[in-house]
mmCIF file of N, CA and C in Angstrom:
data_model
loop_
_atom_site.group_PDB
_atom_site.id
_atom_site.type_symbol
_atom_site.label_atom_id
_atom_site.label_comp_id
_atom_site.label_asym_id
_atom_site.label_seq_id
_atom_site.Cartn_x
_atom_site.Cartn_y
_atom_site.Cartn_z
ATOM 1 N N UNK A 1 0.813 -1.194 -0.002
ATOM 2 C CA UNK A 1 0.008 0.000 0.002
ATOM 3 C C UNK A 1 0.847 1.246 0.009
ATOM 4 N N UNK A 2 0.221 2.365 -0.229
ATOM 5 C CA UNK A 2 0.897 3.647 -0.246
ATOM 6 C C UNK A 2 0.877 4.234 1.148
ATOM 7 N N UNK A 3 2.011 4.206 1.802
ATOM 8 C CA UNK A 3 2.139 4.830 3.111
ATOM 9 C C UNK A 3 3.385 5.714 3.092
ATOM 10 N N UNK A 4 3.383 6.713 3.929
ATOM 11 C CA UNK A 4 4.528 7.643 3.988
ATOM 12 C C UNK A 4 5.797 6.888 4.335
ATOM 13 N N UNK A 5 5.683 5.832 5.104
ATOM 14 C CA UNK A 5 6.876 5.060 5.470
ATOM 15 C C UNK A 5 7.420 4.316 4.264
ATOM 16 N N UNK A 6 6.543 3.760 3.439
ATOM 17 C CA UNK A 6 7.006 3.058 2.241
ATOM 18 C C UNK A 6 7.563 4.042 1.220
ATOM 19 N N UNK A 7 7.001 5.234 1.146
ATOM 20 C CA UNK A 7 7.516 6.249 0.212
ATOM 21 C C UNK A 7 8.910 6.678 0.629
ATOM 22 N N UNK A 8 9.116 6.878 1.919
ATOM 23 C CA UNK A 8 10.455 7.251 2.416
ATOM 24 C C UNK A 8 11.473 6.155 2.090
ATOM 25 N N UNK A 9 11.080 4.921 2.271
ATOM 26 C CA UNK A 9 11.978 3.811 1.958
ATOM 27 C C UNK A 9 12.281 3.750 0.464
ATOM 28 N N UNK A 10 11.247 3.918 -0.332
ATOM 29 C CA UNK A 10 11.413 3.852 -1.788
ATOM 30 C C UNK A 10 12.359 4.945 -2.278
ATOM 31 N N UNK A 11 12.152 6.178 -1.841
ATOM 32 C CA UNK A 11 13.017 7.275 -2.292
ATOM 33 C C UNK A 11 14.445 7.093 -1.803
ATOM 34 N N UNK A 12 14.599 6.598 -0.591
ATOM 35 C CA UNK A 12 15.949 6.345 -0.090
ATOM 36 C C UNK A 12 16.650 5.302 -0.925
ATOM 37 N N UNK A 13 15.955 4.209 -1.221
ATOM 38 C CA UNK A 13 16.543 3.140 -2.005
ATOM 39 C C UNK A 13 16.824 3.609 -3.444
ATOM 40 N N UNK A 14 15.857 4.308 -4.063
ATOM 41 C CA UNK A 14 16.026 4.793 -5.441
ATOM 42 C C UNK A 14 17.186 5.791 -5.538
ATOM 43 N N UNK A 15 17.345 6.638 -4.530
ATOM 44 C CA UNK A 15 18.457 7.590 -4.538
ATOM 45 C C UNK A 15 19.784 6.852 -4.443
ATOM 46 N N UNK A 16 19.851 5.828 -3.622
ATOM 47 C CA UNK A 16 21.077 5.032 -3.509
ATOM 48 C C UNK A 16 21.388 4.340 -4.835
ATOM 49 N N UNK A 17 20.369 3.820 -5.520
ATOM 50 C CA UNK A 17 20.572 3.171 -6.815
ATOM 51 C C UNK A 17 21.067 4.195 -7.826
ATOM 52 N N UNK A 18 20.445 5.380 -7.834
ATOM 53 C CA UNK A 18 20.835 6.433 -8.804
ATOM 54 C C UNK A 18 22.276 6.878 -8.576
ATOM 55 N N UNK A 19 22.703 6.870 -7.326
ATOM 56 C CA UNK A 19 24.080 7.287 -6.989
ATOM 57 C C UNK A 19 25.065 6.128 -7.032
ATOM 58 N N UNK A 20 24.566 4.946 -7.413
ATOM 59 C CA UNK A 20 25.389 3.758 -7.479
ATOM 60 C C UNK A 20 26.082 3.503 -6.144
ATOM 61 N N UNK A 21 25.300 3.633 -5.077
ATOM 62 C CA UNK A 21 25.826 3.453 -3.721
ATOM 63 C C UNK A 21 25.087 2.328 -3.029
ATOM 64 N N UNK A 22 25.817 1.601 -2.207
ATOM 65 C CA UNK A 22 25.178 0.605 -1.361
ATOM 66 C C UNK A 22 24.779 1.283 -0.063
ATOM 67 N N UNK A 23 23.630 0.923 0.427
ATOM 68 C CA UNK A 23 23.153 1.521 1.680
ATOM 69 C C UNK A 23 22.733 0.382 2.605
ATOM 70 N N UNK A 24 23.100 0.517 3.852
ATOM 71 C CA UNK A 24 22.826 -0.542 4.834
ATOM 72 C C UNK A 24 21.335 -0.595 5.147
ATOM 73 N N UNK A 25 20.874 -1.753 5.540
ATOM 74 C CA UNK A 25 19.476 -1.909 5.932
ATOM 75 C C UNK A 25 19.213 -1.174 7.246
ATOM 76 N N UNK A 26 20.217 -1.144 8.137
ATOM 77 C CA UNK A 26 20.090 -0.375 9.373
ATOM 78 C C UNK A 26 20.440 1.073 9.061
ATOM 79 N N UNK A 27 19.473 1.936 9.230
ATOM 80 C CA UNK A 27 19.672 3.344 8.858
ATOM 81 C C UNK A 27 20.229 4.146 10.019
ATOM 82 N N UNK A 28 21.146 5.063 9.734
ATOM 83 C CA UNK A 28 21.651 5.925 10.792
ATOM 84 C C UNK A 28 20.579 6.951 11.201
ATOM 85 N N UNK A 29 20.677 7.447 12.400
ATOM 86 C CA UNK A 29 19.726 8.450 12.848
ATOM 87 C C UNK A 29 19.855 9.701 11.979
ATOM 88 N N UNK A 30 18.702 10.258 11.589
ATOM 89 C CA UNK A 30 18.688 11.483 10.776
ATOM 90 C C UNK A 30 17.393 12.232 11.054
ATOM 91 N N UNK A 31 17.213 13.362 10.402
ATOM 92 C CA UNK A 31 16.030 14.193 10.631
ATOM 93 C C UNK A 31 14.733 13.493 10.270
ATOM 94 N N UNK A 32 14.788 12.491 9.415
ATOM 95 C CA UNK A 32 13.592 11.817 8.950
ATOM 96 C C UNK A 32 13.482 10.380 9.468
ATOM 97 N N UNK A 33 14.207 10.105 10.505
ATOM 98 C CA UNK A 33 14.289 8.740 11.036
ATOM 99 C C UNK A 33 12.918 8.180 11.395
ATOM 100 N N UNK A 34 12.019 9.030 11.909
ATOM 101 C CA UNK A 34 10.712 8.535 12.348
ATOM 102 C C UNK A 34 9.869 8.014 11.181
ATOM 103 N N UNK A 35 10.173 8.411 9.952
ATOM 104 C CA UNK A 35 9.429 7.918 8.789
ATOM 105 C C UNK A 35 9.723 6.446 8.497
ATOM 106 N N UNK A 36 10.768 5.921 9.078
ATOM 107 C CA UNK A 36 11.170 4.545 8.799
ATOM 108 C C UNK A 36 10.717 3.565 9.896
ATOM 109 N N UNK A 37 9.892 4.058 10.818
ATOM 110 C CA UNK A 37 9.387 3.197 11.895
ATOM 111 C C UNK A 37 8.390 2.198 11.355
ATOM 112 N N UNK A 38 8.024 1.220 12.073
ATOM 113 C CA UNK A 38 8.380 0.962 13.478
ATOM 114 C C UNK A 38 9.719 0.226 13.647
ATOM 115 N N UNK A 39 10.265 -0.346 12.560
ATOM 116 C CA UNK A 39 11.511 -1.116 12.747
ATOM 117 C C UNK A 39 12.764 -0.311 12.390
ATOM 118 N N UNK A 40 12.587 0.846 11.752
ATOM 119 C CA UNK A 40 13.687 1.764 11.410
ATOM 120 C C UNK A 40 14.759 1.103 10.549
ATOM 121 N N UNK A 41 14.316 0.299 9.620
ATOM 122 C CA UNK A 41 15.203 -0.344 8.644
ATOM 123 C C UNK A 41 14.763 0.077 7.243
ATOM 124 N N UNK A 42 15.681 0.008 6.303
ATOM 125 C CA UNK A 42 15.375 0.405 4.937
ATOM 126 C C UNK A 42 14.369 -0.525 4.277
ATOM 127 N N UNK A 43 14.612 -1.813 4.360
ATOM 128 C CA UNK A 43 13.744 -2.792 3.674
ATOM 129 C C UNK A 43 12.692 -3.320 4.629
ATOM 130 N N UNK A 44 11.475 -3.468 4.127
ATOM 131 C CA UNK A 44 10.406 -4.025 4.943
ATOM 132 C C UNK A 44 10.431 -5.545 4.818
ATOM 133 N N UNK A 45 9.973 -6.187 5.850
ATOM 134 C CA UNK A 45 9.911 -7.659 5.835
ATOM 135 C C UNK A 45 8.720 -8.080 4.982
ATOM 136 N N UNK A 46 8.937 -9.006 4.069
ATOM 137 C CA UNK A 46 7.810 -9.453 3.258
ATOM 138 C C UNK A 46 6.781 -10.192 4.093
ATOM 139 N N UNK A 47 5.539 -10.078 3.694
ATOM 140 C CA UNK A 47 4.479 -10.781 4.408
ATOM 141 C C UNK A 47 3.663 -11.571 3.392
ATOM 142 N N UNK A 48 2.885 -12.511 3.888
ATOM 143 C CA UNK A 48 2.050 -13.304 3.019
ATOM 144 C C UNK A 48 0.586 -12.854 3.129
ATOM 145 N N UNK A 49 0.381 -11.549 3.290
ATOM 146 C CA UNK A 49 -0.952 -11.001 3.397
ATOM 147 C C UNK A 49 -1.712 -11.245 2.093
ATOM 148 N N UNK A 50 -2.939 -11.671 2.211
ATOM 149 C CA UNK A 50 -3.749 -11.948 1.032
ATOM 150 C C UNK A 50 -4.156 -10.645 0.354
ATOM 151 N N UNK A 51 -4.164 -10.655 -0.972
ATOM 152 C CA UNK A 51 -4.626 -9.530 -1.748
ATOM 153 C C UNK A 51 -6.140 -9.487 -1.698
ATOM 154 N N UNK A 52 -6.677 -8.470 -1.063
ATOM 155 C CA UNK A 52 -8.124 -8.389 -0.894
ATOM 156 C C UNK A 52 -8.786 -7.501 -1.950
ATOM 157 N N UNK A 53 -8.027 -7.072 -2.941
ATOM 158 C CA UNK A 53 -8.600 -6.270 -4.023
ATOM 159 C C UNK A 53 -9.265 -7.202 -5.033
ATOM 160 N N UNK A 54 -10.561 -7.031 -5.224
ATOM 161 C CA UNK A 54 -11.263 -7.846 -6.204
ATOM 162 C C UNK A 54 -11.058 -7.257 -7.602
ATOM 163 N N UNK A 55 -11.244 -8.091 -8.609
ATOM 164 C CA UNK A 55 -11.130 -7.609 -9.990
ATOM 165 C C UNK A 55 -12.153 -6.499 -10.263
ATOM 166 N N UNK A 56 -13.356 -6.634 -9.699
ATOM 167 C CA UNK A 56 -14.396 -5.619 -9.894
ATOM 168 C C UNK A 56 -13.971 -4.268 -9.302
ATOM 169 N N UNK A 57 -13.397 -4.326 -8.088
ATOM 170 C CA UNK A 57 -12.918 -3.108 -7.436
ATOM 171 C C UNK A 57 -11.794 -2.454 -8.255
ATOM 172 N N UNK A 58 -10.837 -3.246 -8.703
ATOM 173 C CA UNK A 58 -9.741 -2.706 -9.502
ATOM 174 C C UNK A 58 -10.229 -2.116 -10.813
ATOM 175 N N UNK A 59 -11.224 -2.746 -11.428
ATOM 176 C CA UNK A 59 -11.788 -2.222 -12.682
ATOM 177 C C UNK A 59 -12.485 -0.884 -12.450
ATOM 178 N N UNK A 60 -13.204 -0.745 -11.332
ATOM 179 C CA UNK A 60 -13.859 0.530 -11.009
ATOM 180 C C UNK A 60 -12.817 1.641 -10.779
ATOM 181 N N UNK A 61 -11.752 1.302 -10.101
ATOM 182 C CA UNK A 61 -10.682 2.277 -9.847
ATOM 183 C C UNK A 61 -10.049 2.700 -11.179
ATOM 184 N N UNK A 62 -9.796 1.735 -12.054
ATOM 185 C CA UNK A 62 -9.197 2.018 -13.349
ATOM 186 C C UNK A 62 -10.109 2.927 -14.180
ATOM 187 N N UNK A 63 -11.394 2.650 -14.198
ATOM 188 C CA UNK A 63 -12.335 3.476 -14.958
ATOM 189 C C UNK A 63 -12.385 4.891 -14.397
ATOM 190 N N UNK A 64 -12.403 5.029 -13.081
ATOM 191 C CA UNK A 64 -12.421 6.363 -12.461
ATOM 192 C C UNK A 64 -11.132 7.117 -12.794
ATOM 193 N N UNK A 65 -10.011 6.422 -12.802
ATOM 194 C CA UNK A 65 -8.751 7.042 -13.155
ATOM 195 C C UNK A 65 -8.773 7.531 -14.605
ATOM 196 N N UNK A 66 -9.256 6.699 -15.520
ATOM 197 C CA UNK A 66 -9.334 7.113 -16.933
ATOM 198 C C UNK A 66 -10.253 8.295 -17.117
ATOM 199 N N UNK A 67 -11.365 8.350 -16.391
ATOM 200 C CA UNK A 67 -12.275 9.495 -16.480
ATOM 201 C C UNK A 67 -11.593 10.755 -15.959
ATOM 202 N N UNK A 68 -10.890 10.648 -14.864
ATOM 203 C CA UNK A 68 -10.156 11.827 -14.337
ATOM 204 C C UNK A 68 -9.097 12.284 -15.328
ATOM 205 N N UNK A 69 -8.376 11.374 -15.914
ATOM 206 C CA UNK A 69 -7.359 11.749 -16.896
ATOM 207 C C UNK A 69 -7.979 12.367 -18.142
ATOM 208 N N UNK A 70 -9.149 11.873 -18.550
ATOM 209 C CA UNK A 70 -9.828 12.402 -19.730
ATOM 210 C C UNK A 70 -10.219 13.866 -19.532
ATOM 211 N N UNK A 71 -10.529 14.233 -18.307
ATOM 212 C CA UNK A 71 -10.976 15.597 -18.033
ATOM 213 C C UNK A 71 -9.830 16.580 -17.825
ATOM 214 N N UNK A 72 -8.629 16.102 -17.730
ATOM 215 C CA UNK A 72 -7.481 16.992 -17.568
ATOM 216 C C UNK A 72 -7.196 17.696 -18.886
ATOM 217 N N UNK A 73 -6.858 18.975 -18.852
ATOM 218 C CA UNK A 73 -6.453 19.635 -20.113
ATOM 219 C C UNK A 73 -5.120 19.058 -20.556
ATOM 220 N N UNK A 74 -5.023 18.795 -21.822
ATOM 221 C CA UNK A 74 -3.772 18.198 -22.317
ATOM 222 C C UNK A 74 -2.707 19.281 -22.478
ATOM 223 N N UNK A 75 -1.494 18.854 -22.360
ATOM 224 C CA UNK A 75 -0.368 19.756 -22.574
ATOM 225 C C UNK A 75 0.064 19.615 -24.028
ATOM 226 N N UNK A 76 0.286 20.743 -24.678
ATOM 227 C CA UNK A 76 0.739 20.630 -26.066
ATOM 228 C C UNK A 76 2.103 19.941 -26.134
ATOM 229 N N UNK A 77 2.269 19.191 -27.166
ATOM 230 C CA UNK A 77 3.526 18.458 -27.325
ATOM 231 C C UNK A 77 4.140 18.770 -28.686
ATOM 232 N N UNK A 78 5.339 18.321 -28.854
ATOM 233 C CA UNK A 78 6.047 18.493 -30.115
ATOM 234 C C UNK A 78 6.376 17.111 -30.635
ATOM 235 N N UNK A 79 6.030 16.884 -31.881
ATOM 236 C CA UNK A 79 6.318 15.592 -32.484
ATOM 237 C C UNK A 79 7.803 15.465 -32.737
ATOM 238 N N UNK A 80 8.329 14.292 -32.539
ATOM 239 C CA UNK A 80 9.749 14.027 -32.758
ATOM 240 C C UNK A 80 9.997 13.842 -34.252
ATOM 241 N N UNK A 81 11.079 14.416 -34.742
ATOM 242 C CA UNK A 81 11.484 14.275 -36.132
ATOM 243 C C UNK A 81 12.973 13.965 -36.171
ATOM 244 N N UNK A 82 13.417 13.192 -37.147
ATOM 245 C CA UNK A 82 14.851 12.970 -37.268
ATOM 246 C C UNK A 82 15.556 14.267 -37.664
ATOM 247 N N UNK A 83 16.780 14.420 -37.217
ATOM 248 C CA UNK A 83 17.562 15.619 -37.547
ATOM 249 C C UNK A 83 18.063 15.469 -38.972
ATOM 250 N N UNK A 84 17.762 16.466 -39.825
ATOM 251 C CA UNK A 84 18.228 16.357 -41.211
ATOM 252 C C UNK A 84 19.751 16.391 -41.303
ATOM 253 N N UNK A 85 20.272 15.746 -42.349
ATOM 254 C CA UNK A 85 21.722 15.691 -42.534
ATOM 255 C C UNK A 85 22.312 17.076 -42.759
ATOM 256 N N UNK A 86 21.534 18.006 -43.330
ATOM 257 C CA UNK A 86 22.062 19.326 -43.634
ATOM 258 C C UNK A 86 21.781 20.340 -42.522
ATOM 259 N N UNK A 87 21.405 19.867 -41.338
ATOM 260 C CA UNK A 87 21.137 20.785 -40.213
ATOM 261 C C UNK A 87 22.435 21.442 -39.759
ATOM 262 N N UNK A 88 22.380 22.746 -39.370
ATOM 263 C CA UNK A 88 23.600 23.401 -38.901
ATOM 264 C C UNK A 88 24.085 22.764 -37.585
ATOM 265 N N UNK A 89 25.368 22.580 -37.483
ATOM 266 C CA UNK A 89 25.962 21.984 -36.283
ATOM 267 C C UNK A 89 26.523 23.087 -35.409
ATOM 268 N N UNK A 90 26.564 22.849 -34.102
ATOM 269 C CA UNK A 90 27.198 23.801 -33.190
ATOM 270 C C UNK A 90 28.687 23.812 -33.453
ATOM 271 N N UNK A 91 29.266 25.017 -33.362
ATOM 272 C CA UNK A 91 30.703 25.130 -33.574
ATOM 273 C C UNK A 91 31.415 24.449 -32.406
ATOM 274 N N UNK A 92 32.381 23.632 -32.720
ATOM 275 C CA UNK A 92 33.175 23.020 -31.662
ATOM 276 C C UNK A 92 34.328 23.941 -31.367
ATOM 277 N N UNK A 93 34.666 24.057 -30.094
ATOM 278 C CA UNK A 93 35.722 24.962 -29.674
ATOM 279 C C UNK A 93 36.745 24.197 -28.852
ATOM 280 N N UNK A 94 37.997 24.550 -29.048
ATOM 281 C CA UNK A 94 39.054 23.954 -28.232
ATOM 282 C C UNK A 94 39.132 24.628 -26.874
ATOM 283 N N UNK A 95 38.480 25.778 -26.738
ATOM 284 C CA UNK A 95 38.514 26.526 -25.497
ATOM 285 C C UNK A 95 37.412 26.037 -24.576
ATOM 286 N N UNK A 96 37.742 25.226 -23.583
ATOM 287 C CA UNK A 96 36.740 24.648 -22.686
ATOM 288 C C UNK A 96 36.166 25.681 -21.744
ATOM 289 N N UNK A 97 36.829 26.854 -21.591
ATOM 290 C CA UNK A 97 36.339 27.881 -20.692
ATOM 291 C C UNK A 97 34.990 28.436 -21.172
ATOM 292 N N UNK A 98 34.726 28.376 -22.472
ATOM 293 C CA UNK A 98 33.460 28.890 -22.995
ATOM 294 C C UNK A 98 32.289 28.117 -22.396
ATOM 295 N N UNK A 99 32.470 26.856 -22.108
ATOM 296 C CA UNK A 99 31.385 26.051 -21.562
ATOM 297 C C UNK A 99 31.155 26.337 -20.092
ATOM 298 N N UNK A 100 32.069 27.049 -19.473
ATOM 299 C CA UNK A 100 31.934 27.354 -18.056
ATOM 300 C C UNK A 100 31.093 28.612 -17.842
ATOM 301 N N UNK A 101 30.747 29.331 -18.907
ATOM 302 C CA UNK A 101 29.951 30.551 -18.783
ATOM 303 C C UNK A 101 28.517 30.229 -19.190
ATOM 304 N N UNK A 102 27.626 29.958 -18.203
ATOM 305 C CA UNK A 102 26.266 29.522 -18.545
ATOM 306 C C UNK A 102 25.423 30.604 -19.217
ATOM 307 N N UNK A 103 25.777 31.891 -19.063
ATOM 308 C CA UNK A 103 24.962 32.946 -19.643
ATOM 309 C C UNK A 103 25.428 33.344 -21.049
ATOM 310 N N UNK A 104 26.494 32.755 -21.519
ATOM 311 C CA UNK A 104 27.028 33.095 -22.835
ATOM 312 C C UNK A 104 26.334 32.263 -23.904
ATOM 313 N N UNK A 105 25.845 32.915 -24.943
ATOM 314 C CA UNK A 105 25.183 32.200 -26.032
ATOM 315 C C UNK A 105 26.201 31.527 -26.920
ATOM 316 N N UNK A 106 25.839 30.384 -27.421
ATOM 317 C CA UNK A 106 26.699 29.656 -28.353
ATOM 318 C C UNK A 106 26.043 29.742 -29.723
ATOM 319 N N UNK A 107 26.769 30.311 -30.682
ATOM 320 C CA UNK A 107 26.241 30.464 -32.018
ATOM 321 C C UNK A 107 26.241 29.181 -32.799
ATOM 322 N N UNK A 108 25.346 29.102 -33.812
ATOM 323 C CA UNK A 108 25.301 27.887 -34.632
ATOM 324 C C UNK A 108 25.893 28.154 -36.014
ATOM 325 N N UNK A 109 26.413 29.344 -36.231
ATOM 326 C CA UNK A 109 27.012 29.665 -37.521
ATOM 327 C C UNK A 109 28.486 29.843 -37.396
#
């Protein structure tokens, strides 16, 4: 289920994966330690709890979700196109300092 404790665990684990870091199951004390209760470990113990969601219930949830999504205003998008062979290329520079200036425009000619 969706609980704040599971969300905290998920984000902690996903951040460790993104940083290519191993993280211990026993978490050190931190400002958000209480979110990892009651056992204060990263991974939760698996349980054999029965799934009580019926197919009918899941179908009703799915239909309600689709209706809500249908009523949202769509965001305009841009269709993807292959880059033409004759497209102008950015000038390559041997001076790496130019890339260190984020406010400087880079010309395409």
